[in-house]
mmCIF file of C-alpha atoms and ligand atoms in Angstrom:
data_model
loop_
_atom_site.group_PDB
_atom_site.id
_atom_site.type_symbol
_atom_site.label_atom_id
_atom_site.label_comp_id
_atom_site.label_asym_id
_atom_site.label_seq_id
_atom_site.Cartn_x
_atom_site.Cartn_y
_atom_site.Cartn_z
ATOM 1 C CA MET A 1 -161.766 35.653 45.744
ATOM 2 C CA LEU A 2 -162.238 34.389 42.024
ATOM 3 C CA TYR A 3 -164.802 35.468 39.597
ATOM 4 C CA SER A 4 -166.604 34.193 36.309
ATOM 5 C CA MET A 5 -166.848 36.471 33.558
ATOM 6 C CA LYS A 6 -169.661 35.381 30.931
ATOM 7 C CA MET A 7 -169.855 36.713 27.578
ATOM 8 C CA ARG A 8 -172.604 36.410 25.078
ATOM 9 C CA ALA A 9 -173.033 38.329 22.012
ATOM 10 C CA ALA A 10 -175.868 38.257 19.073
ATOM 11 C CA GLN A 11 -176.696 40.157 16.150
ATOM 12 C CA GLY A 12 -180.418 41.271 15.778
ATOM 13 C CA GLY A 13 -180.915 42.231 19.677
ATOM 14 C CA ASP A 14 -180.774 39.724 22.578
ATOM 15 C CA HIS A 15 -180.557 36.631 22.200
ATOM 16 C CA LYS A 16 -183.753 36.079 23.783
ATOM 17 C CA LEU A 17 -185.832 38.570 21.897
ATOM 18 C CA GLY A 18 -184.809 36.331 18.681
ATOM 19 C CA GLY A 19 -181.223 37.613 17.890
ATOM 20 C CA MET A 20 -178.986 35.436 16.206
ATOM 21 C CA HIS A 21 -176.113 33.807 18.355
ATOM 22 C CA ILE A 22 -172.673 35.835 17.053
ATOM 23 C CA SER A 23 -170.281 34.356 19.831
ATOM 24 C CA GLY A 24 -169.759 33.259 23.830
ATOM 25 C CA ALA A 25 -167.165 32.322 26.372
ATOM 26 C CA GLU A 26 -166.771 32.148 29.801
ATOM 27 C CA ARG A 27 -163.114 32.575 32.431
ATOM 28 C CA ILE A 28 -162.966 32.563 35.596
ATOM 29 C CA LEU A 29 -160.160 35.048 36.834
ATOM 30 C CA ALA A 30 -158.520 36.734 39.537
ATOM 31 C CA GLU A 31 -159.502 40.272 40.037
ATOM 32 C CA ASN A 32 -156.627 42.036 38.305
ATOM 33 C CA GLU A 33 -157.499 40.134 35.139
ATOM 34 C CA LEU A 34 -160.807 41.372 34.915
ATOM 35 C CA LEU A 35 -160.647 44.342 32.911
ATOM 36 C CA ALA A 36 -158.081 43.216 30.265
ATOM 37 C CA THR A 37 -160.542 39.917 30.019
ATOM 38 C CA ALA A 38 -163.733 42.028 29.425
ATOM 39 C CA ASN A 39 -161.637 44.203 26.696
ATOM 40 C CA ALA A 40 -160.887 41.031 25.184
ATOM 41 C CA MET A 41 -164.137 39.548 24.958
ATOM 42 C CA ILE A 42 -165.874 42.940 24.126
ATOM 43 C CA MET A 43 -163.959 42.847 21.045
ATOM 44 C CA ARG A 44 -164.197 39.049 20.319
ATOM 45 C CA ALA A 45 -168.123 40.001 20.140
ATOM 46 C CA PHE A 46 -167.152 43.036 17.368
ATOM 47 C CA LYS A 47 -164.674 41.311 15.230
ATOM 48 C CA HIS A 48 -166.621 37.499 15.102
ATOM 49 C CA SER A 49 -166.147 35.448 12.056
ATOM 50 C CA ARG A 50 -170.240 34.694 12.347
ATOM 51 C CA GLY A 51 -170.888 38.776 12.188
ATOM 52 C CA LYS A 52 -170.822 41.605 13.842
ATOM 53 C CA ALA A 53 -172.324 41.851 17.812
ATOM 54 C CA ASP A 54 -175.269 44.540 17.851
ATOM 55 C CA PHE A 55 -175.869 42.704 21.351
ATOM 56 C CA ILE A 56 -173.490 41.873 24.144
ATOM 57 C CA ASN A 57 -174.355 40.715 27.825
ATOM 58 C CA LEU A 58 -171.014 40.911 30.115
ATOM 59 C CA LYS A 59 -171.350 39.242 33.527
ATOM 60 C CA ILE A 60 -168.825 39.502 36.744
ATOM 61 C CA GLU A 61 -170.425 37.402 39.809
ATOM 62 C CA ALA A 62 -168.085 36.001 42.786
ATOM 63 C CA VAL A 63 -167.305 32.697 42.709
ATOM 64 C CA ASP A 64 -167.758 30.500 46.099
ATOM 65 C CA ASP A 65 -164.328 29.338 47.164
ATOM 66 C CA ASN A 66 -165.853 26.066 48.630
ATOM 67 C CA ASN A 67 -167.416 24.686 45.687
ATOM 68 C CA LEU A 68 -164.852 24.555 43.611
ATOM 69 C CA LYS A 69 -163.891 20.955 41.805
ATOM 70 C CA TYR A 70 -160.433 20.411 40.185
ATOM 71 C CA VAL A 71 -159.909 17.556 37.220
ATOM 72 C CA LYS A 72 -157.131 17.004 35.169
ATOM 73 C CA LEU A 73 -156.892 18.333 31.419
ATOM 74 C CA LEU A 74 -156.948 15.598 28.878
ATOM 75 C CA PRO A 75 -154.042 14.395 26.699
ATOM 76 C CA ILE A 76 -154.566 15.778 23.313
ATOM 77 C CA VAL A 77 -154.264 14.279 19.597
ATOM 78 C CA THR A 78 -154.442 15.559 16.812
ATOM 79 C CA HIS A 79 -155.555 13.469 13.324
ATOM 80 C CA GLU A 80 -155.171 14.518 10.078
ATOM 81 C CA SER A 81 -158.169 14.374 7.751
ATOM 82 C CA ALA A 82 -157.924 14.766 3.770
ATOM 83 C CA ASN A 83 -162.049 15.848 4.147
ATOM 84 C CA LEU A 84 -165.180 15.522 5.738
ATOM 85 C CA VAL A 85 -165.886 11.889 4.651
ATOM 86 C CA ALA A 86 -162.259 10.693 5.952
ATOM 87 C CA GLY A 87 -162.827 12.977 9.334
ATOM 88 C CA ARG A 88 -165.973 11.652 10.069
ATOM 89 C CA ALA A 89 -164.696 8.464 9.320
ATOM 90 C CA ILE A 90 -162.523 8.584 12.051
ATOM 91 C CA ALA A 91 -164.665 10.040 14.211
ATOM 92 C CA ALA A 92 -166.770 7.025 13.751
ATOM 93 C CA LYS A 93 -164.234 4.468 15.043
ATOM 94 C CA LEU A 94 -163.434 7.245 18.134
ATOM 95 C CA LEU A 95 -166.977 7.309 18.784
ATOM 96 C CA LYS A 96 -167.139 3.358 18.511
ATOM 97 C CA GLN A 97 -163.794 2.570 20.624
ATOM 98 C CA SER A 98 -165.083 5.136 23.749
ATOM 99 C CA GLY A 99 -168.762 2.040 23.485
ATOM 100 C CA VAL A 100 -170.996 4.939 21.675
ATOM 101 C CA SER A 101 -173.300 3.065 19.083
ATOM 102 C CA ASP A 102 -173.406 2.305 15.545
ATOM 103 C CA LYS A 103 -176.792 3.205 15.744
ATOM 104 C CA ALA A 104 -175.948 6.472 18.149
ATOM 105 C CA ILE A 105 -173.123 7.747 16.374
ATOM 106 C CA CYS A 106 -175.192 7.851 12.521
ATOM 107 C CA ARG A 107 -178.315 9.096 14.561
ATOM 108 C CA GLY A 108 -175.046 11.871 16.217
ATOM 109 C CA PHE A 109 -174.081 12.851 12.665
ATOM 110 C CA ASP A 110 -177.851 13.198 11.587
ATOM 111 C CA LEU A 111 -178.949 15.580 14.127
ATOM 112 C CA LEU A 112 -175.450 17.657 13.953
ATOM 113 C CA ASP A 113 -176.071 17.933 10.078
ATOM 114 C CA GLY A 114 -180.032 18.633 10.590
ATOM 115 C CA LEU A 115 -179.098 21.669 12.907
ATOM 116 C CA VAL A 116 -180.797 24.711 10.516
ATOM 117 C CA THR A 117 -179.441 27.314 13.377
ATOM 118 C CA SER A 118 -176.833 26.667 15.716
ATOM 119 C CA MET A 119 -177.753 25.831 19.117
ATOM 120 C CA ARG A 120 -176.236 27.783 22.310
ATOM 121 C CA GLY A 121 -176.090 24.567 23.970
ATOM 122 C CA ALA A 122 -175.356 21.040 22.798
ATOM 123 C CA MET A 123 -177.658 17.601 22.555
ATOM 124 C CA LEU A 124 -177.861 14.532 25.500
ATOM 125 C CA VAL A 125 -177.866 11.905 23.395
ATOM 126 C CA ASP A 126 -178.637 8.138 24.452
ATOM 127 C CA ALA A 127 -174.694 6.121 23.524
ATOM 128 C CA VAL A 128 -176.949 3.242 22.668
ATOM 129 C CA SER A 129 -180.386 4.320 21.443
ATOM 130 C CA GLY A 130 -179.297 6.842 19.968
ATOM 131 C CA LYS A 131 -182.622 8.565 21.320
ATOM 132 C CA ARG A 132 -182.465 12.915 22.107
ATOM 133 C CA LEU A 133 -182.795 12.453 25.964
ATOM 134 C CA ASP A 134 -183.028 16.581 26.687
ATOM 135 C CA ASP A 135 -186.172 18.987 26.223
ATOM 136 C CA LEU A 136 -184.196 21.648 25.674
ATOM 137 C CA THR A 137 -184.461 21.977 22.069
ATOM 138 C CA MET A 138 -182.808 24.934 20.043
ATOM 139 C CA ARG A 139 -181.501 26.386 23.808
ATOM 140 C CA GLY A 140 -179.301 22.836 24.338
ATOM 141 C CA VAL A 141 -177.367 21.978 27.324
ATOM 142 C CA ARG A 142 -174.711 24.857 28.067
ATOM 143 C CA VAL A 143 -171.738 23.728 29.818
ATOM 144 C CA SER A 144 -170.498 26.680 31.943
ATOM 145 C CA ASN A 145 -168.195 27.951 35.110
ATOM 146 C CA MET A 146 -165.194 26.009 33.938
ATOM 147 C CA ASP A 147 -161.659 27.210 32.706
ATOM 148 C CA ILE A 148 -158.200 26.216 32.919
ATOM 149 C CA ALA A 149 -156.882 26.871 36.504
ATOM 150 C CA ASP A 150 -153.861 28.451 35.027
ATOM 151 C CA ALA A 151 -154.345 30.349 31.653
ATOM 152 C CA GLN A 152 -150.835 31.731 31.414
ATOM 153 C CA GLN A 153 -148.998 27.987 31.575
ATOM 154 C CA PHE A 154 -151.623 26.278 29.133
ATOM 155 C CA LYS A 155 -151.044 29.035 26.100
ATOM 156 C CA CYS A 156 -147.479 28.576 26.572
ATOM 157 C CA TRP A 157 -147.906 24.359 26.490
ATOM 158 C CA LEU A 158 -150.417 24.752 23.372
ATOM 159 C CA ARG A 159 -147.903 26.991 21.236
ATOM 160 C CA GLN A 160 -145.203 24.413 21.926
ATOM 161 C CA GLN A 161 -147.317 22.553 20.008
ATOM 162 C CA ASN A 162 -148.213 25.294 17.570
ATOM 163 C CA LEU A 163 -151.757 25.414 18.670
ATOM 164 C CA THR A 164 -152.006 28.870 18.949
ATOM 165 C CA ASP A 165 -156.203 29.762 18.079
ATOM 166 C CA ILE A 166 -158.348 30.490 20.643
ATOM 167 C CA HIS A 167 -160.674 27.398 19.805
ATOM 168 C CA VAL A 168 -158.510 25.139 20.938
ATOM 169 C CA ARG A 169 -158.120 26.708 24.747
ATOM 170 C CA GLU A 170 -161.505 26.852 25.290
ATOM 171 C CA ALA A 171 -162.802 23.209 23.807
ATOM 172 C CA MET A 172 -160.276 21.444 25.973
ATOM 173 C CA VAL A 173 -161.585 23.148 29.293
ATOM 174 C CA LEU A 174 -164.918 22.241 27.667
ATOM 175 C CA ALA A 175 -164.294 18.577 26.828
ATOM 176 C CA THR A 176 -162.351 18.102 29.833
ATOM 177 C CA LYS A 177 -165.272 19.099 32.631
ATOM 178 C CA VAL A 178 -167.767 16.738 30.416
ATOM 179 C CA ALA A 179 -166.007 13.952 29.805
ATOM 180 C CA PHE A 180 -165.451 13.621 33.489
ATOM 181 C CA HIS A 181 -168.733 12.996 34.604
ATOM 182 C CA PRO A 182 -169.417 9.413 35.506
ATOM 183 C CA ASP A 183 -172.584 9.301 33.174
ATOM 184 C CA VAL A 184 -170.707 10.627 30.059
ATOM 185 C CA VAL A 185 -169.091 8.665 27.575
ATOM 186 C CA ALA A 186 -167.668 10.381 24.868
ATOM 187 C CA GLU A 187 -168.379 13.745 23.231
ATOM 188 C CA LEU A 188 -168.391 14.405 19.450
ATOM 189 C CA CYS A 189 -168.494 18.443 18.025
ATOM 190 C CA TRP A 190 -167.326 20.648 15.460
ATOM 191 C CA SER A 191 -167.564 24.587 15.358
ATOM 192 C CA ASP A 192 -170.107 26.962 14.044
ATOM 193 C CA ASP A 193 -168.008 29.565 12.683
ATOM 194 C CA PRO A 194 -167.806 29.267 9.115
ATOM 195 C CA GLU A 195 -163.719 29.248 8.757
ATOM 196 C CA TYR A 196 -163.442 26.387 11.416
ATOM 197 C CA ILE A 197 -163.580 22.920 10.372
ATOM 198 C CA THR A 198 -161.406 21.314 12.901
ATOM 199 C CA GLY A 199 -163.196 18.843 15.290
ATOM 200 C CA TYR A 200 -163.403 16.807 18.343
ATOM 201 C CA VAL A 201 -164.432 13.337 20.000
ATOM 202 C CA ALA A 202 -163.265 13.319 23.324
ATOM 203 C CA ASP A 203 -164.144 10.636 25.599
ATOM 204 C CA LYS A 204 -162.693 9.880 29.649
ATOM 205 C CA LYS A 205 -159.211 9.205 28.203
ATOM 206 C CA ALA A 206 -158.205 11.780 25.620
ATOM 207 C CA TYR A 207 -158.871 14.778 23.392
ATOM 208 C CA GLN A 208 -158.803 13.946 19.803
ATOM 209 C CA ARG A 209 -158.586 16.549 16.769
ATOM 210 C CA ILE A 210 -159.857 15.886 13.624
ATOM 211 C CA THR A 211 -158.412 18.243 11.219
ATOM 212 C CA ARG A 212 -161.767 18.225 9.105
ATOM 213 C CA LEU A 213 -165.012 17.488 9.845
ATOM 214 C CA LYS A 214 -167.226 19.539 7.695
ATOM 215 C CA GLU A 215 -167.335 21.617 4.649
ATOM 216 C CA LEU A 216 -165.183 25.312 5.131
ATOM 217 C CA GLY A 217 -167.181 28.264 4.984
ATOM 218 C CA ASN A 218 -170.659 25.724 6.533
ATOM 219 C CA TRP A 219 -172.466 27.874 9.295
ATOM 220 C CA GLN A 220 -173.517 24.314 10.972
ATOM 221 C CA GLY A 221 -172.331 23.325 14.093
ATOM 222 C CA GLY A 222 -172.798 21.533 17.123
ATOM 223 C CA ARG A 223 -171.968 19.581 20.196
ATOM 224 C CA ILE A 224 -173.109 16.136 21.040
ATOM 225 C CA PHE A 225 -172.760 14.620 24.633
ATOM 226 C CA PHE A 226 -173.642 10.723 24.130
ATOM 227 C CA ILE A 227 -174.739 9.655 27.402
ATOM 228 C CA ARG A 228 -175.294 6.218 29.524
ATOM 229 C CA PRO A 229 -178.264 5.266 28.976
ATOM 230 C CA THR A 230 -179.224 5.056 32.829
ATOM 231 C CA ALA A 231 -177.488 8.477 33.605
ATOM 232 C CA ASN A 232 -179.802 10.862 36.011
ATOM 233 C CA LEU A 233 -180.655 13.465 34.231
ATOM 234 C CA LYS A 234 -181.289 15.435 36.769
ATOM 235 C CA ASN A 235 -177.405 15.176 38.330
ATOM 236 C CA LEU A 236 -175.950 15.487 35.286
ATOM 237 C CA LEU A 237 -177.254 18.355 34.081
ATOM 238 C CA GLU A 238 -176.698 20.155 37.655
ATOM 239 C CA TYR A 239 -173.065 19.255 37.145
ATOM 240 C CA LEU A 240 -172.814 20.015 33.452
ATOM 241 C CA GLU A 241 -174.437 23.758 33.911
ATOM 242 C CA GLN A 242 -173.214 24.506 37.543
ATOM 243 C CA GLN A 243 -170.607 23.235 38.734
ATOM 244 C CA THR A 244 -167.368 24.999 39.140
ATOM 245 C CA VAL A 245 -164.596 23.799 37.349
ATOM 246 C CA LEU A 246 -161.055 24.585 36.913
ATOM 247 C CA VAL A 247 -158.722 22.302 34.712
ATOM 248 C CA VAL A 248 -155.505 21.518 35.855
ATOM 249 C CA GLY A 249 -152.674 20.475 33.851
ATOM 250 C CA GLY A 250 -151.068 21.600 30.320
ATOM 251 C CA GLU A 251 -147.565 21.727 31.764
ATOM 252 C CA ALA A 252 -144.960 22.174 29.579
HETATM 253 N N1 LIG B 1 -171.746 23.921 25.916
HETATM 254 C C1 LIG B 1 -173.050 23.367 25.517
HETATM 255 N N2 LIG B 1 -172.803 23.560 24.103
HETATM 256 C C2 LIG B 1 -172.198 24.994 23.695
HETATM 257 C C3 LIG B 1 -171.022 25.541 24.212
HETATM 258 C C4 LIG B 1 -171.553 25.414 25.482
HETATM 259 N N3 LIG B 1 -170.752 26.261 26.796
HETATM 260 N N4 LIG B 1 -170.389 26.416 23.850
HETATM 261 C C5 LIG B 1 -170.847 26.097 22.448
HETATM 262 N N5 LIG B 1 -171.594 24.926 22.452
HETATM 263 C C6 LIG B 1 -172.582 23.961 21.347
HETATM 264 C C7 LIG B 1 -173.043 24.871 20.186
HETATM 265 O O1 LIG B 1 -174.266 24.365 19.723
HETATM 266 C C8 LIG B 1 -172.093 25.783 19.287
HETATM 267 O O2 LIG B 1 -173.222 25.795 18.137
HETATM 268 C C9 LIG B 1 -171.174 25.097 19.147
HETATM 269 O O3 LIG B 1 -171.145 23.932 19.991
HETATM 270 C C10 LIG B 1 -170.135 25.009 18.370
HETATM 271 O O4 LIG B 1 -169.325 26.154 19.215
HETATM 272 O O5 LIG B 1 -159.168 21.480 18.845
HETATM 273 O O6 LIG B 1 -165.174 26.509 18.575
HETATM 274 O O7 LIG B 1 -167.519 27.815 20.402
HETATM 275 O O8 LIG B 1 -158.830 22.462 16.482
HETATM 276 O O9 LIG B 1 -168.267 27.079 17.694
HETATM 277 C C11 LIG B 1 -163.192 22.203 18.222
HETATM 278 C C12 LIG B 1 -161.747 22.199 18.133
HETATM 279 C C13 LIG B 1 -163.859 23.836 18.361
HETATM 280 C C14 LIG B 1 -161.497 22.687 17.989
HETATM 281 C C15 LIG B 1 -165.562 23.682 18.591
HETATM 282 O O10 LIG B 1 -167.531 24.962 18.960
HETATM 283 C C16 LIG B 1 -159.770 22.325 18.380
HETATM 284 C C17 LIG B 1 -166.034 25.326 18.921
HETATM 285 P P1 LIG B 1 -167.908 26.739 18.857
HETATM 286 MG MG1 LIG B 2 -169.002 29.763 17.046
#
């Protein structure tokens, strides 16, 4: 039996009552991992660079074993960029190679730079026209119900490449789940954590990190999923939000 554990933390009360988002996390775990992980998630909400949470919601529920999908981890590439401008040029080039139009790329950067407060989820943007397609405003599309299948092994594998930060682990799992869907062309992301300036472009072939996509100390961050103009939004949302995905790979 596997369990899903989800944490969301805010400052100024519950997100639903206007609290500012601090941190969120989720895992899929065996029973004997639940206590230690709950501990780690609570600490994380208290010690986050965005501030100390005063509201933490922790949810544990059993996962339906018959409804698991296994997806192969994307290969990882890191591009060094000297500054934000150089980093964004790399991101634009990678997005174009993935099949996103110049117009949609430009619109994507504008949408992320235009965020005044953090969204909890991602924006869905038409990869050709650049139009935002979800109508979820500041909530966005929250990708959920995914984890790495073998967390210990994945951690070791990343450590061998000097990637010890938890941002990398979580982002690779999310990006792998997202890119697997046939209607997703590519993803553009950078963190809303003020000290974390590495972002990435992911598509069906790779997870490509770019070391500087924003200025240090900036609280703006977010995610854009560029999708095919013909995408069936209902099916896509159902996959991103509900389908349980275990990511396999990341072996030494
Ligand atoms: N589903 C959809 N969007 C999400 C989710 C989710 N589960 N979690 C976060 N977001 C959106 C939301 O708008 C956040 O404001 C934004 O993404 C940034 O989230 O290889 O840490 O968790 O070095 O701050 C990328 C690079 C790190 C990692 C990204 O994002 C690396 C990161 P954060
Ligand atoms: Mg964050």
